[in-house]
XYZ file of N, CA and C in Angstrom:
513
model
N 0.844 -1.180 0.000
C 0.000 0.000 0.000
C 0.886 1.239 0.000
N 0.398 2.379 -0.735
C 1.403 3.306 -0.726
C 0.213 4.744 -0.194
N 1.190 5.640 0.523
C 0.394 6.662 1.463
C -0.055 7.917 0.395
N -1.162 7.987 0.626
C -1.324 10.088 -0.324
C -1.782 10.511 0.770
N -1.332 11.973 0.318
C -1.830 12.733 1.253
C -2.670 13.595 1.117
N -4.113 14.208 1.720
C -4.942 14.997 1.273
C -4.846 16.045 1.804
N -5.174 17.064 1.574
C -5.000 18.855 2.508
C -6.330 18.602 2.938
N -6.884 18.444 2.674
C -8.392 18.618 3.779
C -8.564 17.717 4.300
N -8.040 16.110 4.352
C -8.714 14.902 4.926
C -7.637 14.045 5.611
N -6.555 14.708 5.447
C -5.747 13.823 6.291
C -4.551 12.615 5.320
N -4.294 11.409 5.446
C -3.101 10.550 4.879
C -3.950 9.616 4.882
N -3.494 8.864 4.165
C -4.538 7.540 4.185
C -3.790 6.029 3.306
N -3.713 5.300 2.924
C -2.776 4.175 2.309
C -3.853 3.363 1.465
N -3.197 3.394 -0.014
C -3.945 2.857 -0.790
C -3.452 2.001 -1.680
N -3.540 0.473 -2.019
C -2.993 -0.437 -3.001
C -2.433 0.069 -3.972
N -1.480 -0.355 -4.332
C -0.335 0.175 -5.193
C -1.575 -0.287 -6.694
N -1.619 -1.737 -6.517
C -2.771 -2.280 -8.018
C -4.250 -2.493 -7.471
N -5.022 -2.839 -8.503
C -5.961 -3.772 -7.964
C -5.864 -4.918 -7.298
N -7.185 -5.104 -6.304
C -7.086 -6.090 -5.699
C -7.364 -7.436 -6.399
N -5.612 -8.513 -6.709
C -5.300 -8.829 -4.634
C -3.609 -7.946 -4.985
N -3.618 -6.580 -5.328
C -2.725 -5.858 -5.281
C -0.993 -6.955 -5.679
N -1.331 -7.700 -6.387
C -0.144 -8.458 -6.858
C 0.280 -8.551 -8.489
N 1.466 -8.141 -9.002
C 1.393 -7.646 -10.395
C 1.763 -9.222 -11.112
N 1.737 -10.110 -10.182
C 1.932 -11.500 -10.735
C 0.293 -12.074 -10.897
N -0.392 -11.455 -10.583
C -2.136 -12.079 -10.743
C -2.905 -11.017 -11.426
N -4.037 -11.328 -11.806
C -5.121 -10.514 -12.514
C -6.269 -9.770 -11.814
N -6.166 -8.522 -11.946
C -7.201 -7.759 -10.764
C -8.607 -8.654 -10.461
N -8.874 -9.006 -9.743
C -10.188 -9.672 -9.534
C -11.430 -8.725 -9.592
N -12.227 -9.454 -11.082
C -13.508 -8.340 -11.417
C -14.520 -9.167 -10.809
N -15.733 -8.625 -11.080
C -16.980 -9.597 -11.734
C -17.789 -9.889 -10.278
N -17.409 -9.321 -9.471
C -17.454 -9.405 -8.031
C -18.227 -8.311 -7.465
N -19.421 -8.291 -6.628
C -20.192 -7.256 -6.140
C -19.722 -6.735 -4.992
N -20.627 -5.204 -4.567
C -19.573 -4.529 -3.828
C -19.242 -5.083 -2.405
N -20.467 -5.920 -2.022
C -20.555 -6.617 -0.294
C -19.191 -6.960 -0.557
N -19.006 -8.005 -1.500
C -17.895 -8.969 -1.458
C -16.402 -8.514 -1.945
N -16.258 -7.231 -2.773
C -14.998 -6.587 -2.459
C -14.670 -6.262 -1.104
N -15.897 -5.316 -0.400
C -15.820 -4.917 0.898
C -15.121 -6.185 1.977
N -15.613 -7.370 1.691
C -15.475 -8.075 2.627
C -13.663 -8.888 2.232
N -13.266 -8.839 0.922
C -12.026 -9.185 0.425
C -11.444 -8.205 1.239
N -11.939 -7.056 1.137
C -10.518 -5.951 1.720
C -10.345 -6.219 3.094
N -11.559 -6.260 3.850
C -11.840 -6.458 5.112
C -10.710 -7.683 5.450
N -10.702 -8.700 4.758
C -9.985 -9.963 4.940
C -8.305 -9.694 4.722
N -8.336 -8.807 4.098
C -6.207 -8.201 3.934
C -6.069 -6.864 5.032
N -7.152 -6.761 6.216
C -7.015 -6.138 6.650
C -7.216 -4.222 6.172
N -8.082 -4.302 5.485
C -8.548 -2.788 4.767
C -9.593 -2.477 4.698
N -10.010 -1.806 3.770
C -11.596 -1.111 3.460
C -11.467 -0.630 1.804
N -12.724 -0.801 1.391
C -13.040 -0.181 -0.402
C -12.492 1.219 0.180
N -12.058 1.845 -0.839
C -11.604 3.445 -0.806
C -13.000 4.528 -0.833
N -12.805 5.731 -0.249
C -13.770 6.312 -0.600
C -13.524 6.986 -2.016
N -14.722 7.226 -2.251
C -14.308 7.622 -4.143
C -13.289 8.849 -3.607
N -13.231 9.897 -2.752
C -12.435 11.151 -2.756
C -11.028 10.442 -2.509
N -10.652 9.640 -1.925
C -9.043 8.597 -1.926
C -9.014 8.362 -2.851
N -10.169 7.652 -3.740
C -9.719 6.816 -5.090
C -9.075 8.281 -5.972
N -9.985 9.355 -6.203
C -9.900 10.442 -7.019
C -8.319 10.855 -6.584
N -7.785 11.631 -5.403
C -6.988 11.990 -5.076
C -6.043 11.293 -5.250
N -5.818 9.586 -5.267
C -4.670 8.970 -5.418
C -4.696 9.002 -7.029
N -5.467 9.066 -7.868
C -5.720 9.086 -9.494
C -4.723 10.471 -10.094
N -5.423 11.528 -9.042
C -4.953 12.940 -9.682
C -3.221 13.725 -8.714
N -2.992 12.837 -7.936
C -1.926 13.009 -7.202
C -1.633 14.344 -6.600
N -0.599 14.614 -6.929
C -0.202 16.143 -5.959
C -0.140 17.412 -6.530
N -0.551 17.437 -7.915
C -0.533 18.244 -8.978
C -1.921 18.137 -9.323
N -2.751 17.596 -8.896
C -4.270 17.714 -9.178
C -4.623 17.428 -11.204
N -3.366 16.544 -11.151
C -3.943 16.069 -12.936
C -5.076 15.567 -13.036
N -5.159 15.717 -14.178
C -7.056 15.476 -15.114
C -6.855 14.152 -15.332
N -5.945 13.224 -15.641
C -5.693 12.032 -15.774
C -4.521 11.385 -14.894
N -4.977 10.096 -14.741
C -3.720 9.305 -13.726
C -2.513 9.360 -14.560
N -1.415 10.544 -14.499
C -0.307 10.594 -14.748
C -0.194 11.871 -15.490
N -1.161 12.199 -15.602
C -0.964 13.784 -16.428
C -1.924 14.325 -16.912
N -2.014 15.734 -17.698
C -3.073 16.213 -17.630
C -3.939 15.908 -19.221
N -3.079 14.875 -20.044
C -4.268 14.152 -21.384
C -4.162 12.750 -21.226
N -5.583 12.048 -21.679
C -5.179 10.595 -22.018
C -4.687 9.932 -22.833
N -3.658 9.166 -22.079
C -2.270 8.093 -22.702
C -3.279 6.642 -23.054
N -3.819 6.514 -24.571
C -4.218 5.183 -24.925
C -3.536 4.069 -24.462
N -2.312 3.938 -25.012
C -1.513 2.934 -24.160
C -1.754 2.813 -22.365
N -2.333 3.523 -22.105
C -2.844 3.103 -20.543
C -4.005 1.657 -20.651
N -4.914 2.303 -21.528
C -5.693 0.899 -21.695
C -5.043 -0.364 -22.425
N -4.317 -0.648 -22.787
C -4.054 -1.970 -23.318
C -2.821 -2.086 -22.144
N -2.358 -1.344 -21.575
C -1.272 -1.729 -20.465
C -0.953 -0.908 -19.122
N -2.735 -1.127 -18.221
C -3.062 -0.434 -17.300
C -1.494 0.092 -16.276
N -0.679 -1.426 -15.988
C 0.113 -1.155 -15.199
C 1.364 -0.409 -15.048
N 1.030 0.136 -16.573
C 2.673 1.551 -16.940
C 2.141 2.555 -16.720
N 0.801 2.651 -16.293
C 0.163 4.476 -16.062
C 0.520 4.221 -14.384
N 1.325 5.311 -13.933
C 1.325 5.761 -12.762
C 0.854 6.933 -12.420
N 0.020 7.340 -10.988
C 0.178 8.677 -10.290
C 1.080 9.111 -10.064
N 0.809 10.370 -10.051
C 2.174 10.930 -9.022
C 2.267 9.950 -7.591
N 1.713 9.444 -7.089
C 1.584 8.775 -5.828
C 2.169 7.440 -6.000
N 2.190 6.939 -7.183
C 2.928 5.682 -7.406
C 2.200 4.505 -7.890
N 0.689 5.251 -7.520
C -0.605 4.474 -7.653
C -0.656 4.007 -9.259
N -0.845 2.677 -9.363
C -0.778 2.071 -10.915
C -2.177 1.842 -11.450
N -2.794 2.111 -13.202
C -3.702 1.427 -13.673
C -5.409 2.623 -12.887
N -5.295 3.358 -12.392
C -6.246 3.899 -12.088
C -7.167 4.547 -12.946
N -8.186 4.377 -13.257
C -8.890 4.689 -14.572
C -8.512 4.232 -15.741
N -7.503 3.516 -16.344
C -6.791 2.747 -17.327
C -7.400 1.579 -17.565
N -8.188 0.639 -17.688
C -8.807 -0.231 -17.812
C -9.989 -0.984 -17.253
N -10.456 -0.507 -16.032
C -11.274 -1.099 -15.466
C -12.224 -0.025 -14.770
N -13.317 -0.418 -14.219
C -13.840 0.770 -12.986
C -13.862 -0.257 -12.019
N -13.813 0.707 -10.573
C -13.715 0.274 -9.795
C -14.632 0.195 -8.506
N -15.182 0.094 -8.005
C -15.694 0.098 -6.954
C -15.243 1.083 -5.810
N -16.281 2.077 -4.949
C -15.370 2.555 -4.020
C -16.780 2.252 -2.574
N -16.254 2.521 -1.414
C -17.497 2.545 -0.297
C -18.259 3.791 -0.752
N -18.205 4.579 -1.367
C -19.173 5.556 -1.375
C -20.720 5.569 -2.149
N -21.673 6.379 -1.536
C -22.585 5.976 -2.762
C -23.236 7.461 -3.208
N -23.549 7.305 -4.580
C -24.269 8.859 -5.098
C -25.667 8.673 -4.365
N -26.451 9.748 -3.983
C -27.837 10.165 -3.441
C -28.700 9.847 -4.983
N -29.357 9.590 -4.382
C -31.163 9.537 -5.559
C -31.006 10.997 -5.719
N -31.101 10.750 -7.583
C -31.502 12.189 -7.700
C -32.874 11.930 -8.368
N -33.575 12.856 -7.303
C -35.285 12.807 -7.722
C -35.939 11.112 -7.754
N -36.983 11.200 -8.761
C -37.201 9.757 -8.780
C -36.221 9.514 -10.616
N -35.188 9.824 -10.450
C -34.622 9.324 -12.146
C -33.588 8.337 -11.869
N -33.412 8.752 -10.546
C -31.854 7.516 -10.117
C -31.791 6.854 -8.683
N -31.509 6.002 -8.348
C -31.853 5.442 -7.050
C -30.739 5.244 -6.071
N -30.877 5.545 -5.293
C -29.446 5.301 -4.403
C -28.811 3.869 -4.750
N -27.327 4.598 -5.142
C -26.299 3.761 -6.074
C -25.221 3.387 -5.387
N -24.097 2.413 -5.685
C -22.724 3.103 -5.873
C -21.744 3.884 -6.225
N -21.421 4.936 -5.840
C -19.908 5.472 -6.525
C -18.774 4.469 -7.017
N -18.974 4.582 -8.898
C -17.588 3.652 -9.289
C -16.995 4.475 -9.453
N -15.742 4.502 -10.331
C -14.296 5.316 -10.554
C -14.016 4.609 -11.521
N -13.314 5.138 -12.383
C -12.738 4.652 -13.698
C -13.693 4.045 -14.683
N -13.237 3.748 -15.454
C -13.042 3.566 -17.497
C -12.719 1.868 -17.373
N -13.516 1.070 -18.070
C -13.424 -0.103 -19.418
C -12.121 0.613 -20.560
N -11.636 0.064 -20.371
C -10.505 0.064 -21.492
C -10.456 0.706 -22.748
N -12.114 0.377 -23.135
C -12.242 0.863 -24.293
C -13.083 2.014 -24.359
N -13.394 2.679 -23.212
C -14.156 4.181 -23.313
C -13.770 5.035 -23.778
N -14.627 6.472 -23.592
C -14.251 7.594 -24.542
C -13.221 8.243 -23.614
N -12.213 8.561 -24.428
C -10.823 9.259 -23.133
C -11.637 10.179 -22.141
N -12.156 10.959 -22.343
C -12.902 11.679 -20.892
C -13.613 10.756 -20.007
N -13.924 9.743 -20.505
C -14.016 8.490 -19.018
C -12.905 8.090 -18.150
N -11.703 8.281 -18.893
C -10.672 8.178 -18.179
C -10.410 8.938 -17.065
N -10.850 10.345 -16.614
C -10.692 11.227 -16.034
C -10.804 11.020 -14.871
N -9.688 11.375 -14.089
C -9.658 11.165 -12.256
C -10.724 11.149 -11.838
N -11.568 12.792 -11.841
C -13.147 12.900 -11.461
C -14.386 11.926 -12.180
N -14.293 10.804 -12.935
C -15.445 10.812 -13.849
C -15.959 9.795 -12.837
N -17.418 9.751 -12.514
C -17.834 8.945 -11.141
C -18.713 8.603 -12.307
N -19.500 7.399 -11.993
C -21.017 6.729 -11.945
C -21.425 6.304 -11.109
N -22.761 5.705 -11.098
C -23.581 5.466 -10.454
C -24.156 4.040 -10.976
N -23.634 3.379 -10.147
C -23.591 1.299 -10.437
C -24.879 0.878 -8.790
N -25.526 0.278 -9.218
C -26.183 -0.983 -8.254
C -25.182 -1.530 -7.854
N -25.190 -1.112 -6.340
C -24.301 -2.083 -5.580
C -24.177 -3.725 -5.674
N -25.340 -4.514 -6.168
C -25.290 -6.008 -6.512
C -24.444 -6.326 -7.486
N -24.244 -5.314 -8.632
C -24.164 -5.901 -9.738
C -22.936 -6.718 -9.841
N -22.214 -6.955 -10.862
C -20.992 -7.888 -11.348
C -20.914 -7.633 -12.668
N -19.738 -7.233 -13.111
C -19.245 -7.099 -14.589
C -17.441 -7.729 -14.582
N -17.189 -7.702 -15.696
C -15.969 -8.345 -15.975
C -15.360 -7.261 -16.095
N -15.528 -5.863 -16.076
C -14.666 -4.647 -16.519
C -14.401 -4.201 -14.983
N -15.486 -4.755 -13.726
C -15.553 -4.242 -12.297
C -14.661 -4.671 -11.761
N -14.197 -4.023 -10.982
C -13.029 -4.485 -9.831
C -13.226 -3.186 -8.858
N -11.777 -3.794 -7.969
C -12.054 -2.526 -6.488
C -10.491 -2.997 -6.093
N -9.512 -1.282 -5.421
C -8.804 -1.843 -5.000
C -8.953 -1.426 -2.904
N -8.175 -1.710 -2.279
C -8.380 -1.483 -0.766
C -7.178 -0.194 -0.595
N -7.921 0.317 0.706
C -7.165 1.236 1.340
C -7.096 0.687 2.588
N -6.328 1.737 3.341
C -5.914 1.151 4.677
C -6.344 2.480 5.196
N -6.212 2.551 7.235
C -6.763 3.555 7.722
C -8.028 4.323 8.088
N -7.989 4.988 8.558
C -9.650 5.880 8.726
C -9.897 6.599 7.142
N -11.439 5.940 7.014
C -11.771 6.721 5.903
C -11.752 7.927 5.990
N -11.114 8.563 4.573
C -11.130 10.415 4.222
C -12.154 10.530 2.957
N -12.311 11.830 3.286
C -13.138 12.321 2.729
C -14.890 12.277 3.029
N -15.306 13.663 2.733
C -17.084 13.659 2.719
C -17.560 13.220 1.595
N -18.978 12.553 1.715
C -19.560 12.590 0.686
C -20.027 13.348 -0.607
N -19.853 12.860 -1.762
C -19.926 14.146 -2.808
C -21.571 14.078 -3.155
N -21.650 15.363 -3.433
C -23.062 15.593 -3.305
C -23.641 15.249 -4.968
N -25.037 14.645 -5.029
C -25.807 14.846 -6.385
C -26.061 15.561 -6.480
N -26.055 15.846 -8.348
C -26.876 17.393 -9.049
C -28.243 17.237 -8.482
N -28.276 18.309 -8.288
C -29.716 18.804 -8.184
C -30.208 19.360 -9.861
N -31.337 18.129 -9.979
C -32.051 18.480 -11.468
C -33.401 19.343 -11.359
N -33.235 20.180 -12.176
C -34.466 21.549 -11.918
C -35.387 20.412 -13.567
N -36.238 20.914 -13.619
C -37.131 20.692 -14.464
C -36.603 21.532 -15.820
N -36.704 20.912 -16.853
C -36.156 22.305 -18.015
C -37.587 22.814 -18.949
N -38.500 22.012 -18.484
C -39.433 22.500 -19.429
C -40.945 22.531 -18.268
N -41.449 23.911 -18.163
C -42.582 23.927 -17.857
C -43.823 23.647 -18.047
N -44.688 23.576 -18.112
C -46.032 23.294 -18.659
C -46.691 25.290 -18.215
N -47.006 25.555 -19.651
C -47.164 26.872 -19.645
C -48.788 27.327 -19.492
């Protein structure tokens, strides 16, 4: 696990790869969020909050992408040569990830979700982007899903949903 540090939230230690953080094995996808939670729990950790995941992505220079400020294609066909400034490998480069956090229901259009992090390999480069969050059903399972662990007291607050105004009145 390697340490970042946040100005508002404190230090915190986060897997160098995906979990099981070993560059001799294959990030383990396909897996829902109970059961990442409970993998990390078992190496002694916790899912990251998406603001760790983001901050270890955009490092100490606050880049738009894990390693700089455009996206490097070669990140997706070879997640583990994109580094943070933090040392952090593969972050948004091929997979999304799972974090403990979850987005709020916005209105009745979306239902209380998960916060993922990162890009499928083959997305549009602005999916790649440190900040680019969705909003996943915590049950689900995909082969592009994975999660890696942090260590420590969780940092960071929850990030808030848009608030959607109506765009069209009835006149």
């Amino acid at each position: 696990a390697l340490g970042c540090g946040i100005n508002d939230t404190g230090t915190f230690e986060i897997d160098k790869l995906p979990y099981p953080n070993d560059p001799t094995k294959p990030p383990l996808t396909a897996v829902a969020r109970d059961r990442a939670a409970q993998l990390c729990g078992a190496a002694g950790g916790r899912l990251c909050t998406e603001l760790e995941w983001e901050r270890a992505c955009k490092g100490t220079d606050a880049q738009t992408y894990s390693g700089g400020l455009r996206w490097d294609p070669a990140c997706a066909s070879r997640p583990e040569t994109c580094s943070s400034a933090f040392g952090v490998l593969a972050l948004g480069a091929a997979q999304r990830e799972w974090t403990a956090s979850d987005v709020q229901p916005i209105k009745r259009l979306v239902a209380k979700s998960a916060a993922v992090r990162g890009a499928r390999a083959d997305a549009a480069d602005v999916d790649h982007r440190c900040a680019h969050r969705t909003a996943v059903a915590p049950e689900v399972t995909a082969d592009d899903l994975g999660f890696r662990c942090c260590f420590g007291e969780p940092r960071g607050e929850a990030l808030p949903s848009p608030s959607l105004e109506e765009i069209v009145r009835k006149a």
